[in-house]
Coordinates of C-alpha atoms and ligand atoms in Angstrom, one line a residue:
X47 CA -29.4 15.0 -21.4
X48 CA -26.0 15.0 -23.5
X49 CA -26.4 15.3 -26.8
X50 CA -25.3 12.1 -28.4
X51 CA -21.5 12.2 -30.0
X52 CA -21.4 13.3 -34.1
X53 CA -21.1 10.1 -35.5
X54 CA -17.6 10.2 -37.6
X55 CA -17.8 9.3 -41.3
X56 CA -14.7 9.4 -43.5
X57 CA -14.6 9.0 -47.2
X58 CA -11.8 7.6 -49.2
X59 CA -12.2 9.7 -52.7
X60 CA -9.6 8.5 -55.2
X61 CA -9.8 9.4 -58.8
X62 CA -9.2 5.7 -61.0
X63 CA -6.5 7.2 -63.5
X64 CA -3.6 3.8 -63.3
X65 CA -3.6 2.4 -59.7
X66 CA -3.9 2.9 -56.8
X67 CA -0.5 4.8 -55.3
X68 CA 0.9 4.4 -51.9
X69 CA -0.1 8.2 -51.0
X70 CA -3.6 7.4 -52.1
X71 CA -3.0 4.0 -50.2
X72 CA -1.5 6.0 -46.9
X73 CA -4.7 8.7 -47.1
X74 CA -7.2 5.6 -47.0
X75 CA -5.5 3.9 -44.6
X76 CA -5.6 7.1 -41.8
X77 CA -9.5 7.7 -42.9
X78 CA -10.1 3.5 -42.3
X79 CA -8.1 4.3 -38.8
X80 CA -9.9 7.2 -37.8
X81 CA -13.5 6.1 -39.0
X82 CA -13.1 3.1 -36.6
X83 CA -10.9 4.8 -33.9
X84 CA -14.4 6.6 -33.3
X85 CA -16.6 3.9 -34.5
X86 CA -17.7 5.5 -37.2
X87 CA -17.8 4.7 -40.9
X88 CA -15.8 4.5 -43.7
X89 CA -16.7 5.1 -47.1
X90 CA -15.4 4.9 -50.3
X91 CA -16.1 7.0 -53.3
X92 CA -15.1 6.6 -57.0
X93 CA -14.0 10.1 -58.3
X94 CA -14.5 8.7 -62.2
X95 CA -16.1 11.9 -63.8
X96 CA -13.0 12.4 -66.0
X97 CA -13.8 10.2 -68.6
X98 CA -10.2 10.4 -70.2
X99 CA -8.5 9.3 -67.6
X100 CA -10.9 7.2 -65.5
X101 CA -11.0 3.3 -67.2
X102 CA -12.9 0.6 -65.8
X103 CA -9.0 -1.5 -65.4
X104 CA -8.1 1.8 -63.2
X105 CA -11.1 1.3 -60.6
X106 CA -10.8 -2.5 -60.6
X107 CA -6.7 -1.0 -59.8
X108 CA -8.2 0.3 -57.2
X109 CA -10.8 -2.0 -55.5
X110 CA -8.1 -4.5 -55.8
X111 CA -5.3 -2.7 -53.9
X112 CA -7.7 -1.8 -51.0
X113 CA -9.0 -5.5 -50.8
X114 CA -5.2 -6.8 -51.1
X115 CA -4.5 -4.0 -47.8
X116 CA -7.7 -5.1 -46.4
X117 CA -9.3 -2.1 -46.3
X118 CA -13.0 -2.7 -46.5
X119 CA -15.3 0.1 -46.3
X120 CA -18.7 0.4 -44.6
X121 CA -19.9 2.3 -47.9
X122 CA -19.7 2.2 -51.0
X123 CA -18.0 1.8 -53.5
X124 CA -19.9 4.8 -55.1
X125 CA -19.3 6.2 -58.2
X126 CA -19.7 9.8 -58.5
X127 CA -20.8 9.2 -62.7
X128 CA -24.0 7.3 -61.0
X129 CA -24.8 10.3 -59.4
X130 CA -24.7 12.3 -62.2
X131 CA -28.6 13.5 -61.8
X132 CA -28.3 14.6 -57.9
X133 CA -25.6 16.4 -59.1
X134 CA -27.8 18.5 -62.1
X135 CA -30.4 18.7 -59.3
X136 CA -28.3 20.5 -56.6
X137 CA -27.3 22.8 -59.7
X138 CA -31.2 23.5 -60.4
X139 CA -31.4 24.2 -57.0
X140 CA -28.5 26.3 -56.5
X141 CA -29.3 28.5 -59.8
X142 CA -33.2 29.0 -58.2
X143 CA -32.0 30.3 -55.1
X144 CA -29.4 32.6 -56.9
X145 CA -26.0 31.0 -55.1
X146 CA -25.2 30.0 -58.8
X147 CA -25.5 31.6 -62.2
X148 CA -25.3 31.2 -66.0
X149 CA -22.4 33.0 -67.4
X150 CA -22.0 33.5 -71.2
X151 CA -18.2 34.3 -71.8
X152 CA -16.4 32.7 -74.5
X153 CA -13.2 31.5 -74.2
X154 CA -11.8 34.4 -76.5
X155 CA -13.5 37.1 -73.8
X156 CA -11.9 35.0 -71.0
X157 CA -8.6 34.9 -72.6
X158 CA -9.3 39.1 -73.2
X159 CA -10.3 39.6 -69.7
X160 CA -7.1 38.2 -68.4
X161 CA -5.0 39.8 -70.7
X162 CA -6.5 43.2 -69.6
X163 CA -6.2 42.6 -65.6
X164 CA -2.5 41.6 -66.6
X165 CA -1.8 44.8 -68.1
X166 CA -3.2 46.9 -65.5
X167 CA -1.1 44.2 -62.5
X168 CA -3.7 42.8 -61.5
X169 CA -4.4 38.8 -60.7
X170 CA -6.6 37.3 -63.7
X171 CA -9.7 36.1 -62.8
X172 CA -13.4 36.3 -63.8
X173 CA -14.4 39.9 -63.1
X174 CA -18.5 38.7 -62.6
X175 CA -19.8 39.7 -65.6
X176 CA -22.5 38.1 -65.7
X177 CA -23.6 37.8 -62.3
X178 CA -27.6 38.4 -61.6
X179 CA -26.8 42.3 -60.5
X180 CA -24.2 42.7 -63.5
X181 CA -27.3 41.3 -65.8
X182 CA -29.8 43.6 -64.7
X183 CA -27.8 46.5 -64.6
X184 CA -26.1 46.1 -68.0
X185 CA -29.0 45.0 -69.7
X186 CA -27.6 42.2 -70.9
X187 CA -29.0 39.6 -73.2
X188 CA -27.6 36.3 -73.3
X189 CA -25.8 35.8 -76.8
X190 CA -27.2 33.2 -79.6
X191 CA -25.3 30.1 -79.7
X192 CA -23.4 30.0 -76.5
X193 CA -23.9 27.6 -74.2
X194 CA -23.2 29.0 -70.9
X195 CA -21.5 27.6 -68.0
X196 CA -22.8 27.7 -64.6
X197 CA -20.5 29.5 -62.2
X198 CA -21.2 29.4 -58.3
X199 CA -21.0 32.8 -56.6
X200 CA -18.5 33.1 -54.5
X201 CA -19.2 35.6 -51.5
X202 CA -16.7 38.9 -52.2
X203 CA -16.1 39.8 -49.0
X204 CA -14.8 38.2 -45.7
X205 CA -12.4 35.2 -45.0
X206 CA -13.0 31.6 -45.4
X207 CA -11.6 29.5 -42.4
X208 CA -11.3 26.3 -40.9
X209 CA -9.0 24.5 -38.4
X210 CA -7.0 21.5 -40.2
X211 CA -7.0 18.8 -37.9
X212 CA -3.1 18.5 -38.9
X213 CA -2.1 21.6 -40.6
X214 CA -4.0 24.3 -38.1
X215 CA -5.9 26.9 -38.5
X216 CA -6.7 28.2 -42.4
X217 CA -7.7 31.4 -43.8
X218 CA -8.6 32.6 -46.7
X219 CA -10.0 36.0 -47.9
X220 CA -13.0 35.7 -50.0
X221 CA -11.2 37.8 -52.6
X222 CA -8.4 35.6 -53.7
X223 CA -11.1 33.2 -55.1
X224 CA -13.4 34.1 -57.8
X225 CA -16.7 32.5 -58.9
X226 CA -16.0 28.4 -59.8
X227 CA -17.3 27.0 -62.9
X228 CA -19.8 24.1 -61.4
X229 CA -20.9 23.1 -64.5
X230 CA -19.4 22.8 -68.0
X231 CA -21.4 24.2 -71.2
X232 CA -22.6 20.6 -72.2
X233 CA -24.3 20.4 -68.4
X234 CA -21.6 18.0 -66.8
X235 CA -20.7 19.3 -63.0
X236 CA -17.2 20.0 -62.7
X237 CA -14.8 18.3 -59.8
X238 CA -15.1 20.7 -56.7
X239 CA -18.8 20.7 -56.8
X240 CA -19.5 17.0 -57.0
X241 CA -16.9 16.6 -54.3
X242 CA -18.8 18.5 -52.5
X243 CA -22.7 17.2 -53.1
X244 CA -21.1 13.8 -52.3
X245 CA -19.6 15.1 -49.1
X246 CA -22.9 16.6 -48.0
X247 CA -25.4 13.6 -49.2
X248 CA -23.0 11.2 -47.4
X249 CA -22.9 12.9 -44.3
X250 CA -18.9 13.1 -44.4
X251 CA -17.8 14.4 -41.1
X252 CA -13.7 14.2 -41.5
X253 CA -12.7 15.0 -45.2
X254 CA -8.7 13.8 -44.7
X255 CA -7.1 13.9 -47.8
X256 CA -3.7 14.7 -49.3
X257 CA -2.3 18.3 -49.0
X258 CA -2.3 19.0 -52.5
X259 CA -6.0 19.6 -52.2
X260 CA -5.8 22.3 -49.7
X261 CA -6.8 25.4 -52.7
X262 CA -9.5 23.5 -53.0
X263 CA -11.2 23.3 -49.2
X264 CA -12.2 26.8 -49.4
X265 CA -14.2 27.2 -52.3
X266 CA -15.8 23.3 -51.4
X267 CA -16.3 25.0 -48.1
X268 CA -18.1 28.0 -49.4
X269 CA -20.4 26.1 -51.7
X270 CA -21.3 23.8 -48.6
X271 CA -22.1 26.8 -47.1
X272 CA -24.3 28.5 -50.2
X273 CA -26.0 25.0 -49.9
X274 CA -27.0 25.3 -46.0
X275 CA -24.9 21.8 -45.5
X276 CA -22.4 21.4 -42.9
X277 CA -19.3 21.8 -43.2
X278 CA -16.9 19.0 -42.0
X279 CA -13.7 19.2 -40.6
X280 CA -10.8 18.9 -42.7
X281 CA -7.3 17.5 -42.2
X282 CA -4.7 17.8 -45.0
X283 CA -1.9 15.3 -45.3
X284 CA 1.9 16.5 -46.3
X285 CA 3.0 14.5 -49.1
X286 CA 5.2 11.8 -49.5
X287 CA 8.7 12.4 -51.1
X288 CA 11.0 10.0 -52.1
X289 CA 14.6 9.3 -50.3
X290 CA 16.1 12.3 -52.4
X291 CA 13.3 14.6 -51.1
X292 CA 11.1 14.6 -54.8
X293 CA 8.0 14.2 -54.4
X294 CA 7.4 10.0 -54.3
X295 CA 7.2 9.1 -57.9
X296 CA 7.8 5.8 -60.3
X297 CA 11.4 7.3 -60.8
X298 CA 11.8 5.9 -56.9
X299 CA 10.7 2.8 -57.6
X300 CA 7.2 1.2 -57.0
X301 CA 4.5 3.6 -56.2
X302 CA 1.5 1.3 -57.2
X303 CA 0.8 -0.4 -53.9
X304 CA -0.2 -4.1 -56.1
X305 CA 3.5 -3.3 -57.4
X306 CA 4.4 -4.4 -53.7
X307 CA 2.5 -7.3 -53.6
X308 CA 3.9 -8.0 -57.0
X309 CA 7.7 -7.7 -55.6
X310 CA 6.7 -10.1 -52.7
X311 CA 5.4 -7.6 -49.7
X312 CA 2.8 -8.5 -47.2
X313 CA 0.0 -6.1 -46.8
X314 CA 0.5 -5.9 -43.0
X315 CA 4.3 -4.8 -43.8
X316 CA 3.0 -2.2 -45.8
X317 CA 0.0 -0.8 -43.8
X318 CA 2.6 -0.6 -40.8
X319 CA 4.7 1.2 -42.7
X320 CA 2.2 3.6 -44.3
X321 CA 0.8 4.0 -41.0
X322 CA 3.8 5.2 -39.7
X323 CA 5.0 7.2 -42.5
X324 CA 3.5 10.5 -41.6
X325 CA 1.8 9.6 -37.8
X326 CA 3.4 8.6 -34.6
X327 CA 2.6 6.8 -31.8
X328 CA 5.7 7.2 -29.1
X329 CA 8.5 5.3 -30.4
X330 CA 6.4 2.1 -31.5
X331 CA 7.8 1.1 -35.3
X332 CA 6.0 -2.1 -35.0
X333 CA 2.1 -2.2 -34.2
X334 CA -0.8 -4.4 -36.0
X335 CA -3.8 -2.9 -37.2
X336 CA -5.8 -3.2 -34.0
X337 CA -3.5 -0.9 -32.4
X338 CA -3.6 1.3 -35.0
X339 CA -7.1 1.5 -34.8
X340 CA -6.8 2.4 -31.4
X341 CA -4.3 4.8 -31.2
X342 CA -5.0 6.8 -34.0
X343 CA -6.0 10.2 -33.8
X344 CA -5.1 13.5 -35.8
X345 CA -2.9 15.1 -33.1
X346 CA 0.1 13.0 -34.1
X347 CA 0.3 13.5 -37.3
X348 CA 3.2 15.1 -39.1
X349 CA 2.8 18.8 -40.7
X350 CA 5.7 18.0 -42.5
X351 CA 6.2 15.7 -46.0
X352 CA 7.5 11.9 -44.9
X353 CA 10.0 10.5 -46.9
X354 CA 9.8 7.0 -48.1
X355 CA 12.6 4.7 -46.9
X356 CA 12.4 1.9 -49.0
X357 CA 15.3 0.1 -46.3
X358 CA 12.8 0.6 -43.8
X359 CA 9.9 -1.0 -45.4
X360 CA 12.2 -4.0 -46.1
X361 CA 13.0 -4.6 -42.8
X362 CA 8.9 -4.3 -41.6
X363 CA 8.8 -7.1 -44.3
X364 CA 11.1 -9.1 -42.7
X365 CA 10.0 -8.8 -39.2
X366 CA 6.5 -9.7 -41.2
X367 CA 7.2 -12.5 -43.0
X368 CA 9.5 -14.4 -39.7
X369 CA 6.2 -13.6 -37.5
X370 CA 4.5 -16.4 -40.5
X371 CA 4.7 -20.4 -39.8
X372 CA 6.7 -22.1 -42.6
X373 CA 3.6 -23.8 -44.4
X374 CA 1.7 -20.2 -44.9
X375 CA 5.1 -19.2 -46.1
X376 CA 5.2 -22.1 -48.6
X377 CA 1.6 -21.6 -49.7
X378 CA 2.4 -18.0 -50.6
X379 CA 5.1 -18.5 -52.5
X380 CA 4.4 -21.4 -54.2
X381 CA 3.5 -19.6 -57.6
X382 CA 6.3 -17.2 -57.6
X383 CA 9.2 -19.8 -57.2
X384 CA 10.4 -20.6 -61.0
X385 CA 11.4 -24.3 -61.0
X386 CA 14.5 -23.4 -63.4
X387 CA 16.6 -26.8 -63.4
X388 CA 14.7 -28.1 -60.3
X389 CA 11.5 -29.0 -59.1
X390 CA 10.4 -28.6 -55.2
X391 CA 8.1 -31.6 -55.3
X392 CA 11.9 -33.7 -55.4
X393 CA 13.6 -32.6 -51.7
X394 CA 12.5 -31.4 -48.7
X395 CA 9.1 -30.3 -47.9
X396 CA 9.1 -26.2 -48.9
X397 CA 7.1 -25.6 -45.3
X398 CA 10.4 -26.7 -43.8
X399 CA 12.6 -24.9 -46.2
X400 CA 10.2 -21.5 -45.7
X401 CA 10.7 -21.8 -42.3
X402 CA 14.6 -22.1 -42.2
X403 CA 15.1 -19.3 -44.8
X404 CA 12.2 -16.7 -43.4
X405 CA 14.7 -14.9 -41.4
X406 CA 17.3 -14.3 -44.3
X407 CA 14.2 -12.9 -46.6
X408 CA 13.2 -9.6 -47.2
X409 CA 10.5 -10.3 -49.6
X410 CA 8.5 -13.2 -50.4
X411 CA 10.4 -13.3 -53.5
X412 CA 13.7 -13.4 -52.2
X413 CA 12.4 -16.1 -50.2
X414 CA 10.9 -18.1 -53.3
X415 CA 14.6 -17.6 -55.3
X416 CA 16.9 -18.8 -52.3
X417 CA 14.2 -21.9 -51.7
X418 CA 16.3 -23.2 -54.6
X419 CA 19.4 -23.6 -53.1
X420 CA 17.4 -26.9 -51.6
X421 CA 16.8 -28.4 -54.7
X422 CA 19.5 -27.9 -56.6
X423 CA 22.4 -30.5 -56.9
X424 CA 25.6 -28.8 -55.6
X425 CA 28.6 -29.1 -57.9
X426 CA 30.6 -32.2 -57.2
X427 CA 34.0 -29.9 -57.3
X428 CA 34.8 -26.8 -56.6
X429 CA 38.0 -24.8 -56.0
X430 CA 36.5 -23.4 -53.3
X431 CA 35.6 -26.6 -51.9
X432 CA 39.4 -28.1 -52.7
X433 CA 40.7 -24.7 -51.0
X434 CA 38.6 -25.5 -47.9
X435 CA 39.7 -29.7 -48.1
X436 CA 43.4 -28.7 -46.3
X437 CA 44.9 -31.2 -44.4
X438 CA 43.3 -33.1 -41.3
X439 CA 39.5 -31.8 -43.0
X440 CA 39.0 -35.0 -45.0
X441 CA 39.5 -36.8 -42.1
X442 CA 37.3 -34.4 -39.8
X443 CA 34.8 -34.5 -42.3
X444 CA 34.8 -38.7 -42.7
X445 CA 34.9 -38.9 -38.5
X446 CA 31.1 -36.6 -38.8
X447 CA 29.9 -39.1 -41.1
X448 CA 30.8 -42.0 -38.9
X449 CA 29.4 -40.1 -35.9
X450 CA 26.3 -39.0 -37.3
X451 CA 23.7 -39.0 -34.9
X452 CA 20.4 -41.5 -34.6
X453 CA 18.0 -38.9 -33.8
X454 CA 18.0 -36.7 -37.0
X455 CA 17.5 -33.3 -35.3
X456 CA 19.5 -30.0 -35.3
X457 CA 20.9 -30.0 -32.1
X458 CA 21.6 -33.9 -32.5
X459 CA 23.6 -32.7 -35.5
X460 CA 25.1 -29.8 -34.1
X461 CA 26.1 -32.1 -31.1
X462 CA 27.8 -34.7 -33.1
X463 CA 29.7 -31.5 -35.3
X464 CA 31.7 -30.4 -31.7
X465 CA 32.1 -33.6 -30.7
X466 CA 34.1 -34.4 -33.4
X467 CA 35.8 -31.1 -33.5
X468 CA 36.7 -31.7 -30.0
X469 CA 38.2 -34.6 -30.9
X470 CA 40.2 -33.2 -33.1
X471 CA 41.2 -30.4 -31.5
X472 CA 39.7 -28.1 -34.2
X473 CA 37.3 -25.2 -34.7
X474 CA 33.6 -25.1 -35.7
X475 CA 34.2 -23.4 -39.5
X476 CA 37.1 -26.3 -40.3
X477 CA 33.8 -28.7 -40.5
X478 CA 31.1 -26.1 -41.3
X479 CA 32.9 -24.7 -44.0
X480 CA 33.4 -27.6 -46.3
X481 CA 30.1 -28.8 -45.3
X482 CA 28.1 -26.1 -46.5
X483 CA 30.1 -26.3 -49.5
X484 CA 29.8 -30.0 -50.5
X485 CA 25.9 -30.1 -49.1
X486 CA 24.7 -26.6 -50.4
X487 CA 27.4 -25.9 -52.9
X488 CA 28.0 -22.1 -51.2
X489 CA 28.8 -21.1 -48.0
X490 CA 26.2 -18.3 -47.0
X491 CA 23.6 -20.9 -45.9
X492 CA 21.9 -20.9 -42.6
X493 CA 23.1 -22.7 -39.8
X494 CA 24.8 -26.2 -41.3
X495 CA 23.2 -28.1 -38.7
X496 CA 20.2 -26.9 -39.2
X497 CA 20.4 -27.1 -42.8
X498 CA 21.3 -31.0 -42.4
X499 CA 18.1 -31.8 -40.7
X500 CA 16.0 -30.5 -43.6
X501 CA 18.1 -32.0 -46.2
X502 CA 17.7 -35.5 -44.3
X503 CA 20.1 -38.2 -43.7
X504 CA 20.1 -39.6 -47.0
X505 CA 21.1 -36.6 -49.2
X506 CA 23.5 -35.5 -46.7
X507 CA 25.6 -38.5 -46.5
X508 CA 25.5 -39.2 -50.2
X509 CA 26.4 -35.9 -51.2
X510 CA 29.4 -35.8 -48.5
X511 CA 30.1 -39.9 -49.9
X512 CA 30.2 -38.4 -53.3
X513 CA 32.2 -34.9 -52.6
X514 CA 34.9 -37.1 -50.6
X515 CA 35.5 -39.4 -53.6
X516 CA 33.9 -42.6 -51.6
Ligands
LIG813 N1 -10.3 12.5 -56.1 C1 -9.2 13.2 -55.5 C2 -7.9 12.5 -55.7 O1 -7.8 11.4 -56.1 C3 -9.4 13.3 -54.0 C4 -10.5 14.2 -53.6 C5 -10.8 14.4 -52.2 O2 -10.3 13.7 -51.3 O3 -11.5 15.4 -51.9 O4 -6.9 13.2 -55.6

């Protein structure tokens, strides 16, 4: 009989100190993918034990940016400050069997300590002083008035290794790390160790994470060890840098993922883009989330930082937002368009106007401030528009009105435009030109014809009557 496949369980771990950041939004996207590449499960995990920093508007930050992306986990939320007794139990536990200890330096004998290994060249660090042994041997009786810490210990020999699902094989010698503080003098469990009691009681198989926590895998490693848990794999991210090569910060702009959905991005613009920022799949650029899910796998990861192109992202948003019908369009941007001087219930329907404009859009708020150019009443003159009236164009322009089609379509319109062109023996922008002008009062519009079928008959020929003195 085969025994059955480890069932693959990723954790999303983020620490609520302001939002949730694209990196942060990148790392729980590839654990989402992988979890159900495998058909395994997601979870997600509040970090909140640092009460400075952690604030209930920062996890809500969070929670909110994941349900905006649509990343629902399997588990969880859980918050690691709920779990603040398993955590003081796996301490009990680990100071009974010996893997951990009390250790009764101040601060002013830590600062001494270092200072001494300095002198002599060497690499501060605690020298063990009060491990079990060192207490026995030394006699040593715990001073009044301390309260001690609780420091794991760290095995002194050997190397610590794993293989990084993207970074490779890892080693460590046991030497370089000395024995971790697991919990603070008032009791409270410090960071490494309740990332690692979480990672063993939820049965975390992948830990994927951002590279800046790579000093931190072997001691977690070691203490899973001490603690007779397994030990998952691991797979560190490279970070993301901004277009300069910087590490991505608010300096380049928006790093808070609701920040895009504030400047008018669609979440499946950004989750392609994250996707692909840092993992490949051949030369696709473009792929939805079920392909993702299908395709993802560590292997194609990059082992080098990705750098945000902000262009690029634009462009994802655009191929987005012209995939969307014009009354989703309209829907969505409904609250961001600012009725300055106009109001969109007066002119054509916005589902119409969404769908005409969508290509030209590179955010739904670009696409809510150039909706206006379909309720606002052109300028009656304009030297650009007497510029554009030279000779014969009055009269081309009068001939379209006459010829204006029955059926009020776009290629009706477009039709009638080259037939009286033809007659004239002139070119498309002689008509075009001044029509944009005296219908839209600009000439970067879309297609004149097409913008005359969403106007409607009546606007159109009383703006041209008006604009031609009639
Ligand atoms: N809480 C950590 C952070 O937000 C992540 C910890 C982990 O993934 O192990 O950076």
């Amino acid at each position: 009989m085969t025994s059955p496949a480890k069932t693959i369980r990723t954790r999303f771990a983020p620490s609520p100190t302001g939002y949730l950041h694209v990196g942060g939004a990148r790392t729980a996207l590839y654990c989402w993918a992988y979890a159900r590449h495998f058909g395994g499960q997601f979870i997600l995990r509040i970090e909140d034990t640092d009460l400075e920093r952690s604030t209930p508007e920062a996890v809500q930050a969070i929670l909110d940016g994941m349900a905006w992306l649509g990343l629902d986990p399997d588990e969880g939320p859980f918050y690691q400050m709920q779990r603040m007794d398993r955590y003081r139990e796996v301490i009990g536990q680990m100071l009974a069997t010996g893997s951990a200890y009390y250790c009764y330096c101040t601060p002013a004998e830590l600062d001494a300590m270092r200072e001494e290994q300095r002198a002599r060249g060497l690499k501060p660090r605690y020298d063990g002083r009060w491990r079990p042994e060192n207490i026995q041997r030394k006699q040593l009786q715990p001073p009044e008035g301390v309260k001690p810490v609780v420091r794991f210990r760290n095995p002194d020999s050997g190397l610590v290794s794993w293989e990084d699902g993207v970074k490779g094989r890892i080693a460590i010698s046991n030497e370089e790390l000395d024995d971790l503080i697991i919990a603070r003098g008032d009791g409270t469990p410090t960071y490494n160790f309740c990332v690692v009691v979480d990672d063993m009681d939820m049965r975390i198989s992948h830990v994927i994470r951002g590279d800046d926590h790579i000093n931190n895998t072997p001691r977690q490693i070691n203490i899973l060890k001490a603690l007779g848990a397994t030990v998952p794999e691991y797979a560190h991210l490279p970070m993301i840098h901004g277009p300069d090569g910087e590490k991505l910060s608010k300096r380049h702009g928006a790093v808070s993922v609701m920040q895009y959905h504030e400047d008018g991005y669609l979440p499946e613009a950004l989750l392609n883009y994250l996707a692909r920022l840092g993992w490949s799949h051949g030369n696709d650029e473009i792929f939805s989330m079920q392909q993702l899910q299908e395709w993802f796998t560590l292997e194609h990861c990059s082992k080098s930082a990705a750098q945000f192109d902000f262009e690029k992202l634009k462009w994802l948003n655009n191929h987005y937002l012209r995939q969307k019908p014009g009354d989703q369009l309209a829907e969505m941007i409904a609250p961001r368009v600012r009725e300055e001087g106009f109001s969109i219930s007066k002119g054509p329907a916005l589902p119409l106007v969404c769908e005409l404009l969508k290509d030209r859009a590179h955010t739904l708020n670009d696409l809510a401030e150039e909706v206006a150019m379909f309720y606002i009443e052109p300028p009656l003159a304009s030297a650009e528009l007497t510029e554009k009236m030279q000779s014969g164009v009055p009269e081309l322009v009068t001939a379209f009105l006459a010829a204006l089609p029955q059926e009020w379509t776009a290629a009706e319109l477009s039709a009638a435009m080259k037939a009286v062109l033809a007659q004239a023996g002139m070119k498309m922008p002689m008509l075009a030109m001044p029509l944009r002008l005296m219908l839209m009062g600009r000439t970067d519009t879309p297609s004149i014809d097409k913008v005359m079928a969403v106007l409607g008959r009546e606007v159109v020929v009383r703006r041209i009557q008006e604009r031609l003195g009639q």
